[in-house]
PDB file of C-alpha atoms in Angstrom:
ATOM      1  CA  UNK A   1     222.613 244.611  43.271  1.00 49.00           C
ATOM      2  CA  UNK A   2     221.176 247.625  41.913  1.00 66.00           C
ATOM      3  CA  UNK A   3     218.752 246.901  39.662  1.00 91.00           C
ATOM      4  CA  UNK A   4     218.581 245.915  35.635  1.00 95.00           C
ATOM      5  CA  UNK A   5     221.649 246.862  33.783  1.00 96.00           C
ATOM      6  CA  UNK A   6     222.246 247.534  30.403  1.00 97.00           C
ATOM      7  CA  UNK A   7     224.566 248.253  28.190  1.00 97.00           C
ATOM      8  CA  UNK A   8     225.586 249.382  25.756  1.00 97.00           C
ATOM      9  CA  UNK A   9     223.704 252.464  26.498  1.00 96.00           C
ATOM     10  CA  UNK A  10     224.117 254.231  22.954  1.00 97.00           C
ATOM     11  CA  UNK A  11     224.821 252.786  19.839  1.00 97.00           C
ATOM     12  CA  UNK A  12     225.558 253.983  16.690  1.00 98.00           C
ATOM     13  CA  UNK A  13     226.198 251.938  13.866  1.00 97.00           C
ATOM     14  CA  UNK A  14     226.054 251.530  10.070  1.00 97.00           C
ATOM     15  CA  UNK A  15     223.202 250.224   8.230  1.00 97.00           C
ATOM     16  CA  UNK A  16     223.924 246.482   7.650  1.00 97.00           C
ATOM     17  CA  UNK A  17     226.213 245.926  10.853  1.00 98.00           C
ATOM     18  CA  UNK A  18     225.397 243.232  13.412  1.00 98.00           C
ATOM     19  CA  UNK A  19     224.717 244.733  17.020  1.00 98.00           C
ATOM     20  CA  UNK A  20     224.737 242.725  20.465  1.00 98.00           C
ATOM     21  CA  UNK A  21     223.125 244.365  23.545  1.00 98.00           C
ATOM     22  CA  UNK A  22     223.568 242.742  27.212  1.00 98.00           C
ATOM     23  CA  UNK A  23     221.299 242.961  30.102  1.00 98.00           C
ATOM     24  CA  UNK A  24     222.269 241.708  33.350  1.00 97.00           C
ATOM     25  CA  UNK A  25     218.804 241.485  35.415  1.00 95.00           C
ATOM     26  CA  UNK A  26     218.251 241.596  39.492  1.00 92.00           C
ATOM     27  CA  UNK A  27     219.841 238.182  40.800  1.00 88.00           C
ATOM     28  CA  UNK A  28     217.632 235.785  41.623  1.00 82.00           C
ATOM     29  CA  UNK A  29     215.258 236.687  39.271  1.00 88.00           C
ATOM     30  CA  UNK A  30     214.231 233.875  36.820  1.00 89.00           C
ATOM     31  CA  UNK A  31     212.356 235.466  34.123  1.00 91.00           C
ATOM     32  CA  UNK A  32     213.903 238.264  31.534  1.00 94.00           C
ATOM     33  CA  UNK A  33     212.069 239.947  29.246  1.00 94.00           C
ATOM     34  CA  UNK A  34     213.092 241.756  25.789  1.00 96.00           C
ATOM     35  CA  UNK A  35     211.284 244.994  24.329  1.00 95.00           C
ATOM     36  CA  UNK A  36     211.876 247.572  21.824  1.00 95.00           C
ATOM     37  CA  UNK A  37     210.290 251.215  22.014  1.00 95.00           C
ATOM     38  CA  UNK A  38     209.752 253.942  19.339  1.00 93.00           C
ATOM     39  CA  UNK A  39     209.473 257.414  19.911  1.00 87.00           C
ATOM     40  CA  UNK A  40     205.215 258.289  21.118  1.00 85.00           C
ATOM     41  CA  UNK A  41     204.827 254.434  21.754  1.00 88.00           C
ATOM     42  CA  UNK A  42     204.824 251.891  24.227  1.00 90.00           C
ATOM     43  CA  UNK A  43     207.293 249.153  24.908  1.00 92.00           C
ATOM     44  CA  UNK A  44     206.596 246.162  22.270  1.00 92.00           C
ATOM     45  CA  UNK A  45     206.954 242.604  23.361  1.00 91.00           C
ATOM     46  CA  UNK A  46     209.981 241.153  22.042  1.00 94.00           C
ATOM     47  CA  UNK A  47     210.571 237.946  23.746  1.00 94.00           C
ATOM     48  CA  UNK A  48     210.855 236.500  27.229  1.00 91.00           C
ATOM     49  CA  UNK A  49     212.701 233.832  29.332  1.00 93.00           C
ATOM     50  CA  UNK A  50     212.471 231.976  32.311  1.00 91.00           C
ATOM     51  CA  UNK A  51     215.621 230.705  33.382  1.00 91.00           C
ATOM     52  CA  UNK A  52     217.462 229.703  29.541  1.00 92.00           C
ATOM     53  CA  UNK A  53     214.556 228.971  28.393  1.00 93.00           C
ATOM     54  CA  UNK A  54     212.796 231.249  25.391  1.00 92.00           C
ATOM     55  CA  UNK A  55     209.409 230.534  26.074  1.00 90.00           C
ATOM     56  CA  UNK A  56     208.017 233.917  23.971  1.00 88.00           C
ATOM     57  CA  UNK A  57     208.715 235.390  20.937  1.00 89.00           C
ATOM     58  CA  UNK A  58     206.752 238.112  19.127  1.00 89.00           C
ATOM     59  CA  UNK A  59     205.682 237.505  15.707  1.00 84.00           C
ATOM     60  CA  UNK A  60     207.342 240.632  14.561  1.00 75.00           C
ATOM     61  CA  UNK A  61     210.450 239.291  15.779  1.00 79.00           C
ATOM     62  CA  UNK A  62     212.214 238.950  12.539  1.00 82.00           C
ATOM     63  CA  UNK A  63     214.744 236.406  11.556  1.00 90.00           C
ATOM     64  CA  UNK A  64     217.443 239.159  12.158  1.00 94.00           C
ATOM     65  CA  UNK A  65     216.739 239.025  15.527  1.00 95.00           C
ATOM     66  CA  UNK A  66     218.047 236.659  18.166  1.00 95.00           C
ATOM     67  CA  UNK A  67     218.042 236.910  22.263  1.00 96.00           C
ATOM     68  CA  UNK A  68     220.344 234.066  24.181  1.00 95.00           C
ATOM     69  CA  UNK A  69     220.394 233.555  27.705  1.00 96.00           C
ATOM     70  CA  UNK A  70     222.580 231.017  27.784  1.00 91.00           C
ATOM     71  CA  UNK A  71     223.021 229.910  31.706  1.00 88.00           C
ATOM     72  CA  UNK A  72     220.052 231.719  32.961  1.00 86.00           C
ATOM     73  CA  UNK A  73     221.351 234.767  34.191  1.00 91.00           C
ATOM     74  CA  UNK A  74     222.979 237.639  31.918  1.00 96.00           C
ATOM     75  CA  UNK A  75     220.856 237.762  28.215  1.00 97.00           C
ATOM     76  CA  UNK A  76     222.211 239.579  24.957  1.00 98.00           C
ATOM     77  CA  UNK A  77     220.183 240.406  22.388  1.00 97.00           C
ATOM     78  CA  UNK A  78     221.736 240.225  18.734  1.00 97.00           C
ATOM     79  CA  UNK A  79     220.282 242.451  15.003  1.00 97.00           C
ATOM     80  CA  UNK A  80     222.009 241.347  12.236  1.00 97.00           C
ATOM     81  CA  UNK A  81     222.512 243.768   9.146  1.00 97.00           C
ATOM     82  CA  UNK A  82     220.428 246.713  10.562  1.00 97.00           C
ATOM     83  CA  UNK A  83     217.990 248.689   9.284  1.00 96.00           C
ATOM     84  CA  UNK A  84     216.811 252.145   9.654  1.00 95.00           C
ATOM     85  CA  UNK A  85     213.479 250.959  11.073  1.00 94.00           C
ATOM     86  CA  UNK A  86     215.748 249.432  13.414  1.00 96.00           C
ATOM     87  CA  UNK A  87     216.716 252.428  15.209  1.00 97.00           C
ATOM     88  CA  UNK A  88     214.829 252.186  18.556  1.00 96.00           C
ATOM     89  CA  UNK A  89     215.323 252.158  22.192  1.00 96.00           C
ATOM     90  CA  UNK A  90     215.729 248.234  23.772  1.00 97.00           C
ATOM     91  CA  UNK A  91     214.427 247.558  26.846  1.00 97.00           C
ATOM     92  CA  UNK A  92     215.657 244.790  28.940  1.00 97.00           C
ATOM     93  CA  UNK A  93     213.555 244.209  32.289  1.00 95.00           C
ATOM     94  CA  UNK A  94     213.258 240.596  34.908  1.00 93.00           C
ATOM     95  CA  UNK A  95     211.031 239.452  37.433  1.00 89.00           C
ATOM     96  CA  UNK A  96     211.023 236.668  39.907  1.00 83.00           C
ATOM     97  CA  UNK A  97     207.815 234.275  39.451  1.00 62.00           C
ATOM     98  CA  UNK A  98     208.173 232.982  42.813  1.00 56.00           C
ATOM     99  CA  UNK A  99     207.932 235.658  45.421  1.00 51.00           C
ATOM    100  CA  UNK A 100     211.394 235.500  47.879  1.00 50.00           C
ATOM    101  CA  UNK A 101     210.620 239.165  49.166  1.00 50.00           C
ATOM    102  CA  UNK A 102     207.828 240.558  51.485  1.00 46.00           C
ATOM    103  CA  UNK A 103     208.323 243.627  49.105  1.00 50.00           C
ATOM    104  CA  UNK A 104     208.083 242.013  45.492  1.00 52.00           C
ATOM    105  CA  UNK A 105     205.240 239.052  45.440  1.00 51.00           C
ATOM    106  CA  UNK A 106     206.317 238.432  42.227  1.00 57.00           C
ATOM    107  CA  UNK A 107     205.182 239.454  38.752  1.00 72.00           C
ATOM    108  CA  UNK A 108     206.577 242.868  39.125  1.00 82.00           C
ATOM    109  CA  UNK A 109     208.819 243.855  36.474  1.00 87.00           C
ATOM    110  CA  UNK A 110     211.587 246.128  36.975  1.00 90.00           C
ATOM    111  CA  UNK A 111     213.394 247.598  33.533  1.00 93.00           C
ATOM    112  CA  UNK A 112     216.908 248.592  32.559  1.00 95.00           C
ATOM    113  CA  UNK A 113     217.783 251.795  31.336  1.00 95.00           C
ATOM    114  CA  UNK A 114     217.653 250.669  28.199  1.00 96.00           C
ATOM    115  CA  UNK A 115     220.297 250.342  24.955  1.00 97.00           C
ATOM    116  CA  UNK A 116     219.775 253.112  22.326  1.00 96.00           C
ATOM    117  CA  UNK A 117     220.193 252.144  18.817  1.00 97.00           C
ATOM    118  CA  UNK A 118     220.559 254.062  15.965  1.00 97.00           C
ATOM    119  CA  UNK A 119     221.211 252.934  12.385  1.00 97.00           C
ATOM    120  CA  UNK A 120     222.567 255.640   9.920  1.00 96.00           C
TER     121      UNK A 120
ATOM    122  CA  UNK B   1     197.388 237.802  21.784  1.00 62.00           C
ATOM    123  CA  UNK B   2     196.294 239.764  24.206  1.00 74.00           C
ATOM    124  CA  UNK B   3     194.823 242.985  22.948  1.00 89.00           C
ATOM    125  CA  UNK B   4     195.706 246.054  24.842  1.00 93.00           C
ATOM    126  CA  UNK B   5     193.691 249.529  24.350  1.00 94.00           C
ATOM    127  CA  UNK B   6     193.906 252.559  26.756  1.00 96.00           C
ATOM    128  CA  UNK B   7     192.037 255.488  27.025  1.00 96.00           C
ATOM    129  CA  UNK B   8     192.560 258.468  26.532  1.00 97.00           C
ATOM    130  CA  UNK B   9     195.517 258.803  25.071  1.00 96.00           C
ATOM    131  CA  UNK B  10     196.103 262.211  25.669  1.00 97.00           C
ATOM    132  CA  UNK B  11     195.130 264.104  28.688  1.00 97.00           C
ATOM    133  CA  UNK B  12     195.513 267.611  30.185  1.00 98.00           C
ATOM    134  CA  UNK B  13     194.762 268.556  33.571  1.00 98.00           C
ATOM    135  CA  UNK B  14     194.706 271.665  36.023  1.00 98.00           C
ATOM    136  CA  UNK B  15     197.310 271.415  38.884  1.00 97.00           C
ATOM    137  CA  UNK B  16     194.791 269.671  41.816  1.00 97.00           C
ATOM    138  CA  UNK B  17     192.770 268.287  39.199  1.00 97.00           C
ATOM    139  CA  UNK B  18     191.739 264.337  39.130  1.00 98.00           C
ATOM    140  CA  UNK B  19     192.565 262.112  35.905  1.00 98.00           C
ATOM    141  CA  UNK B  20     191.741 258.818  35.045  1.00 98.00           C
ATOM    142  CA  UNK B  21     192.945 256.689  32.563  1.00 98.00           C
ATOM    143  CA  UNK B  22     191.190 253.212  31.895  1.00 98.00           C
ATOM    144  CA  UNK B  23     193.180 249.849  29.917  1.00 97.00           C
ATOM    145  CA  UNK B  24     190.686 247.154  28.703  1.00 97.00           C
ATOM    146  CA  UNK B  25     192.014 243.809  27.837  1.00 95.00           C
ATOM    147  CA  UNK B  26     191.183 240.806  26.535  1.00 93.00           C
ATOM    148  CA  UNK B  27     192.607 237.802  28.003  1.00 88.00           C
ATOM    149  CA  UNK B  28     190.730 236.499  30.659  1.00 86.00           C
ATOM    150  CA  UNK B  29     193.444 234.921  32.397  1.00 84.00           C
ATOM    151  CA  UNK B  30     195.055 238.075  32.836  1.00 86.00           C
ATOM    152  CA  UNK B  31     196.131 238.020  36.643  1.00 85.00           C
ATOM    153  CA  UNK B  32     198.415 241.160  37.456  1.00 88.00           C
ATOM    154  CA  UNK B  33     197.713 244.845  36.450  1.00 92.00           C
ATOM    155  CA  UNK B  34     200.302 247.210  36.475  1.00 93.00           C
ATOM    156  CA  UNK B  35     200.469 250.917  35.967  1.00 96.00           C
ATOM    157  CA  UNK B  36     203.999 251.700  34.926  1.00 95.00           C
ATOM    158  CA  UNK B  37     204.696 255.858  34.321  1.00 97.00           C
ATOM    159  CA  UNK B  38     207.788 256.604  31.835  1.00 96.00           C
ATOM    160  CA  UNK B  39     209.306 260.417  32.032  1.00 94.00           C
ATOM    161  CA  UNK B  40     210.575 261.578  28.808  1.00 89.00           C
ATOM    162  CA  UNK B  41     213.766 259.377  27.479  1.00 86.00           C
ATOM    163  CA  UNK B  42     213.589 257.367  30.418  1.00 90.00           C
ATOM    164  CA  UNK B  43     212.285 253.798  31.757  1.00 92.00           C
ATOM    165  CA  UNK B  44     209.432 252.949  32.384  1.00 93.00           C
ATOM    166  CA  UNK B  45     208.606 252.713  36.428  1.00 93.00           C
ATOM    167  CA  UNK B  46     205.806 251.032  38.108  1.00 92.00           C
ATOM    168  CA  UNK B  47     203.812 253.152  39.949  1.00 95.00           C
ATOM    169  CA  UNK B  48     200.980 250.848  41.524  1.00 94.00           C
ATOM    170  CA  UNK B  49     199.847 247.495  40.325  1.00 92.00           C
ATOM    171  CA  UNK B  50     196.888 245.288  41.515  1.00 90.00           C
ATOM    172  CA  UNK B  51     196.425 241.500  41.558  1.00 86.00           C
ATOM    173  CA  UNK B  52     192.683 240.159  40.606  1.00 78.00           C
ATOM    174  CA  UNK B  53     192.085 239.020  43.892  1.00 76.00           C
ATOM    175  CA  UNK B  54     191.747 242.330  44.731  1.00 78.00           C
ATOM    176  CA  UNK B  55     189.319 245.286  43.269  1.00 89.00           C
ATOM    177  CA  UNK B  56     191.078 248.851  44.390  1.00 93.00           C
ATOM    178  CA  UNK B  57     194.600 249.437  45.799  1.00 93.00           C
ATOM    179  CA  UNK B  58     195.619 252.845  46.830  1.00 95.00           C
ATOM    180  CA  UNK B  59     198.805 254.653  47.330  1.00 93.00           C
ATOM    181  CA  UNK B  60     198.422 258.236  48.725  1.00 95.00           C
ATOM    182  CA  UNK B  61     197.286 260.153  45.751  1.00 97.00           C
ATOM    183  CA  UNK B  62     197.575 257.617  43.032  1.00 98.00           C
ATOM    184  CA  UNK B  63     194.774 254.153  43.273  1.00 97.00           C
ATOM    185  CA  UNK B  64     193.606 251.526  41.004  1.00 97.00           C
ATOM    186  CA  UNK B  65     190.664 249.821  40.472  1.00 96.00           C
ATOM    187  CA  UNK B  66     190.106 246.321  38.937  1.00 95.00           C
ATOM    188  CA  UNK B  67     186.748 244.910  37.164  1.00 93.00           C
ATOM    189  CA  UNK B  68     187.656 241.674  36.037  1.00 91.00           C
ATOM    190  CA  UNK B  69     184.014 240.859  34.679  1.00 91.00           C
ATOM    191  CA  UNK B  70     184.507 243.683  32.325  1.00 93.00           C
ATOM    192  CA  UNK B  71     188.096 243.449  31.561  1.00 94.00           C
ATOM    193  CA  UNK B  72     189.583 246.755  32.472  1.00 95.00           C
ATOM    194  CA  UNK B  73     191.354 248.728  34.975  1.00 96.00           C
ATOM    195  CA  UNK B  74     191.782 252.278  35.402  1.00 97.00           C
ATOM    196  CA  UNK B  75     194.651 254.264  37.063  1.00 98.00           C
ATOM    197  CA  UNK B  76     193.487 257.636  39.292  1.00 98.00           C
ATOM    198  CA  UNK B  77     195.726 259.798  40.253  1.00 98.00           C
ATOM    199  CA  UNK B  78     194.012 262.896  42.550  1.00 97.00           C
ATOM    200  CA  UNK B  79     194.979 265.929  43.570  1.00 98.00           C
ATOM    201  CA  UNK B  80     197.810 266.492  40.011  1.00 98.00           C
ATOM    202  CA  UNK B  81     200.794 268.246  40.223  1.00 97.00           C
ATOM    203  CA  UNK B  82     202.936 269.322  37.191  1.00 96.00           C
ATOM    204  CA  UNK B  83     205.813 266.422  38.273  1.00 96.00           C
ATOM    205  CA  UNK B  84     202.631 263.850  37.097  1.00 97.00           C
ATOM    206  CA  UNK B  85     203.055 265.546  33.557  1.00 97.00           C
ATOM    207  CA  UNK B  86     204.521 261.941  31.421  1.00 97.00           C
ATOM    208  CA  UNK B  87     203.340 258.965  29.429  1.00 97.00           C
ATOM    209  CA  UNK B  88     201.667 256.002  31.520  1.00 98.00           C
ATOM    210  CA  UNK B  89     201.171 252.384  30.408  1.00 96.00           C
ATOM    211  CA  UNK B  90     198.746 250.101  31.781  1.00 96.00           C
ATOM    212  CA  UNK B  91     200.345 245.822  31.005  1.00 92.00           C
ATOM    213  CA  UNK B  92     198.106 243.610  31.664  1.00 90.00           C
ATOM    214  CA  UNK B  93     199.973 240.459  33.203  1.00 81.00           C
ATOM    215  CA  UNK B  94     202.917 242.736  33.008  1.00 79.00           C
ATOM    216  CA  UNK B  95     204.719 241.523  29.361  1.00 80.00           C
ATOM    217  CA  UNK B  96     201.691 243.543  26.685  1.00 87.00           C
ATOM    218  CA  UNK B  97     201.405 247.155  26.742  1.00 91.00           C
ATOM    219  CA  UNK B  98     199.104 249.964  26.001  1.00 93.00           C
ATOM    220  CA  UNK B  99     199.980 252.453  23.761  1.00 92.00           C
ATOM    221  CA  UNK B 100     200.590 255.046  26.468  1.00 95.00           C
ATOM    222  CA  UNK B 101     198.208 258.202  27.759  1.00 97.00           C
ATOM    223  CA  UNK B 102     200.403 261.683  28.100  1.00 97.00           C
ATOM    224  CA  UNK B 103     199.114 263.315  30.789  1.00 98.00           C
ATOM    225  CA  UNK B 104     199.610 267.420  31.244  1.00 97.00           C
ATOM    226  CA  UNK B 105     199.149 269.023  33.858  1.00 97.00           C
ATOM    227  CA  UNK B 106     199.029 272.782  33.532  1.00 96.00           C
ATOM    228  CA  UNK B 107     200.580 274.595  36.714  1.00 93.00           C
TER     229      UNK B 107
END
């Protein structure tokens, strides 16, 4: 296990398309987390998990967006019929709330490289 | 929601200069303060964090101190060097960030 992985990396698509971004977090962790960042700004809370459950979702989450985790491990993230103002980088990251490591007590949260999207 | 601020949110430095950078929050409950640094079109890393049971952590030339009367924690980093040069985010209990502090430093 390497880390948080993403993918796609890069996506390009046409205003109005539906997109779907995976992230397959650190095994064992139980808690995933969802976050979009703009160019000169810092990630923005999206939503979170813990296990399947969505126990988090940002008020500027619109209805366009929805994030599944269906059996507690892998999580996609779905936009239907982008926007522009869509076009961001999505950040993907887990942690483990109960500490299994000498090296990670818990809370730490590790990112993905993150999915690239851009609407044209 | 938990209100983030950091400050400054720009900063330039001379190489072997000190910076600090300083988050305030405002939930109380807050329990875990991270410093995370992000390199241009990269992710964000953690580069020290701190749990409120404890009031300074250091790691070589990089600490962080905790006042958890006051709500705020601030990242030091001594001794620059031009690899410091990014954007750093302080998150409060890890899920809310700041808006970032780009920090120069000028070889």
């Amino acid at each position: 296990d390497t880390g948080v992985s993403q993918n796609p990396r890069h996506k390009i698509t046409k205003r109005g398309q539906n997109v779907t971004f995976r992230c397959d977090p650190i095994s064992e962790h139980n808690r995933l987390y969802w976050y979009r960042q703009t160019l000169g700004q810092g990630p923005e809370f999206l939503t979170y998990f813990q296990n399947e459950a969505q126990l988090e979702k940002s008020r500027l989450l619109s209805d366009r967006f929805s994030a599944e985790r269906p059996k507690g491990s892998f999580s996609t993230l779905e936009i239907q019929r982008t926007e522009q103002g869509d076009s961001a980088m999505y950040l993907c990251a887990s942690s483990g709330s109960v500490p299994k490591l000498l090296q990670d007590p818990g809370n730490t949260i590790y990112f993905g490289e993150g999915s690239w999207l851009t609407v044209v | 929601g938990e209100n983030v601020e950091q400050h400054p949110s720009t900063l330039s430095v001379q190489e072997g200069d000190s910076a600090v950078i300083k988050c305030t929050y405002s939930d109380s409950a807050s329990n875990y303060f991270p410093w995370y640094k992000q390199e241009l079109g990269k992710r964000p890393q953690l580069i020290i964090d701190i749990r409120s049971n404890v009031g300074e952590k250091k790691d070589q030339r990089i600490a962080v101190t905790l006042n958890k009367t006051a709500k705020h924690f601030s990242l030091h980093i001594t001794e620059t060097q031009p690899e410091d040069s990014a954007v750093y985010f302080c998150a409060p209990s890890g899920m809310r960030f700041g808006a970032g502090t780009r920090l120069t430093v000028k070889p």
